[in-house]
Amino acid sequence: MGKKRDGRGLSKTQQAAKFLGVSVLAGAVLAGLALPAAGALGLTAKGTVEGFDEIPSDLKAPPLSERTIVQDANGTEIAKIYSRDRTVVDLKDMSPYVQKAIVAIEDARFYEHGAVDMKGILRAVNKNAQSGGVSQGASTLTQQYVKNVFIEEAGNDPDKVAQATQQTIGRKIKELKYAIQVEKELGKRKILQNYLNITFFGQQAYGVEAAAQRYFSKSAKDLSLGESAVLAGLVQSPTRYDPLNNRDEATRRRNTVLQRMADLKDITQAEADAAAKQPIKLAVSRPKSGCITATDGAGFFCDYVRNVFLNDKTFGKTAKARAKRWNQGGLTIRTTLDPQTQKSVQASIGGHVHSDDQVASAATIVEPGTGKILGMGQSRPYGFGKNETVLNLSVNHDMGGGAGYQPGSTFKPLVAAAALDQGMSPYQEYSSPYRMQYPSPVQTCNGEWQGHEGTQNENKSEVGPYAMKEATAKSVNTYFVQLISDMGICPAVKMIDKLGIERADGKPIQEVPSMTLGVQEMSPLTMSAAYAAFANNGTYCTPIAIASITDAAGKPMNVPRSDCKQAMSENTAKTINALLKGVVEDGTGKEAGLSGRDSAGKTGTSDSRYAAWFVGYTPNMAGAVWVGDPMHKRKMFNITIGGTFHEKVYGADTPGPIWRDAMNGALAGRPAPGLPTVQIDDPGDDKSADDGKGKPGKGKGKPGKPGNHGNKPGGGWHLPGDILDRLKQHH
């Protein structure tokens, strides 16, 4: 019997252990009878239970966390992501050797006893009573499986993991009761299958399939006798018997497993001896998890997919629920990423901007009409090393990006679209001086703006009057200042809202006249999606990254869909197309023009040249390219980028060529449809007073004054064609 302490009898722990052993042997546990009040046995300490009958008998095994596979649009793997590397397989897909080995070394009487092994418990009780604690376990495979279920349910919560693994009599009693349920409901083969799928084998490998791949680069069904013995030996102590770091210990443990298998007649002694003579031959596959492993520079897009999952209520009502589902894994995520486009984007960026340059570049391409993100890349690789980053420079802050970058003149077409949609003619002229103050006051959505700020054009030679086509091609600042002051700020605010424009830092858009010059920070994804509406007859589609998801059982899950809405009239979109074609044909964006297909776009630089942009599109694709310092410290004067020195960086000379090369590669072999446009004649092309097309001839179209919307004869405002058509139908 138990060892006495100083004549005071058995300790409470010894009494409890003895009683548990007697109860089991008497059949009380198996009969489901209540144990005596735990308090009488000193079982009221933390981690114990009050009574056997009071333990819930319904064990809810959580779904096993598995690896998630992220694929491109063609189904090719981009990356594997997992909190626990596991691939669940059926028992038939596990080598018979590994099945026999795990039973032999962990629970030799597995097929003979029930939920608990009475002989094993008696042996452990006697040993523990002598030591005064729980020094030896008698857990069956079923009980070990139950414990692993508790650990799996605890996830990455250290407190819950500690509770699930604490060495107390209370926890053992819980295991016993749940083990009874599991044996009754599952049966031996299913228990063994579940055990081999849930158990930790070290080196981040959970389950026998992941372990087989990790240590031997093969499937569990192909494991040899010796390899199976190595894995079975790991379960007791994955660190001590790790064959990567403790080869001698691992070899001794393997041989112990082999001999145990021979003793149980699972294999012959000759087979055991032959396998024991062989050195452990590993073929290690290192853990490769996360977006850092993504191919073709798609790590940032992969990270964006993760953020979409964690932020979209389609995948769970709460952030906690979405995170839990993501960590559970087992998903196959087919994304919208087009491999041809992604390779072209990354190659173009790498050819123009080096990872160790003082500034960086980011580019995103989306598909007009669907919102699909086809490519997303940047010059600094995804990672934690030198000249690497995990900050996605293409997206907003809440989706893994930074605070955004001033888009400069690439914002002007958005304001022009608002004016055109309000009825302005593209022939509207403004005086457009070289330098001017913002007209004040200017109407906003909820009042008016007043101020004394001013702006100027890039060159002193840029002096009006200009109409919209030439002002857009030359990117004349003062023209667009006069335009938004004349129109009012609210129409522009409403237009950009319909185009999905929001500040990258999450702050509200500031209703100020300077917004027309792109002084509020945006992300490349935001700008590319907005410009895609011009190519799509004025219909804006919210960007999407996920095409479909199936869970571990192959069942489809709901995914967020693109929301497409008309943001402007088709005539407005056609007019913007005509204006922006002029930019790449004869304006500031000539270096970005594509040969052999219609394209349109706009250059942009921010104040002090902290950022330079090109945003452009074809009917097939719309893309935005940004170049600058993510920290907003390095001005791009006298700077070398990609091996090329620049006295000043312009949107045309660095972002423009990046966009051109990226689009050329992405569009290679694809159709080349034309952009729908309207005819906009250049100033002075028609000498007549009025050619009947609603445009002013020479000497007409005088600049409208601030607050005057040009409704007088000779003014620049005209009702859109669709409104005229509706008026004609009523007369």
Short mmCIF file of C-alpha atoms in Angstrom, two decimals, residues 68 78-82 287-294 299 302-303 382:
data_model
loop_
_atom_site.label_atom_id
_atom_site.label_comp_id
_atom_site.label_asym_id
_atom_site.label_seq_id
_atom_site.Cartn_x
_atom_site.Cartn_y
_atom_site.Cartn_z
CA THR A 68 -5.41 26.62 -45.96
CA ILE A 78 0.10 30.72 -54.30
CA ALA A 79 0.75 29.90 -50.65
CA LYS A 80 -0.11 27.61 -47.74
CA ILE A 81 -1.30 29.24 -44.54
CA TYR A 82 -1.86 27.53 -41.22
CA PRO A 287 7.67 24.29 -42.78
CA LYS A 288 6.40 26.75 -45.37
CA SER A 289 3.53 28.72 -44.02
CA GLY A 290 2.12 32.12 -44.66
CA CYS A 291 2.12 34.77 -47.31
CA ILE A 292 5.89 35.06 -47.06
CA THR A 293 6.08 31.89 -49.18
CA ALA A 294 3.87 33.28 -51.97
CA GLY A 299 2.74 37.94 -50.79
CA CYS A 302 -2.11 36.98 -50.21
CA ASP A 303 -2.03 39.18 -47.12
CA TYR A 382 7.21 40.69 -48.58
#
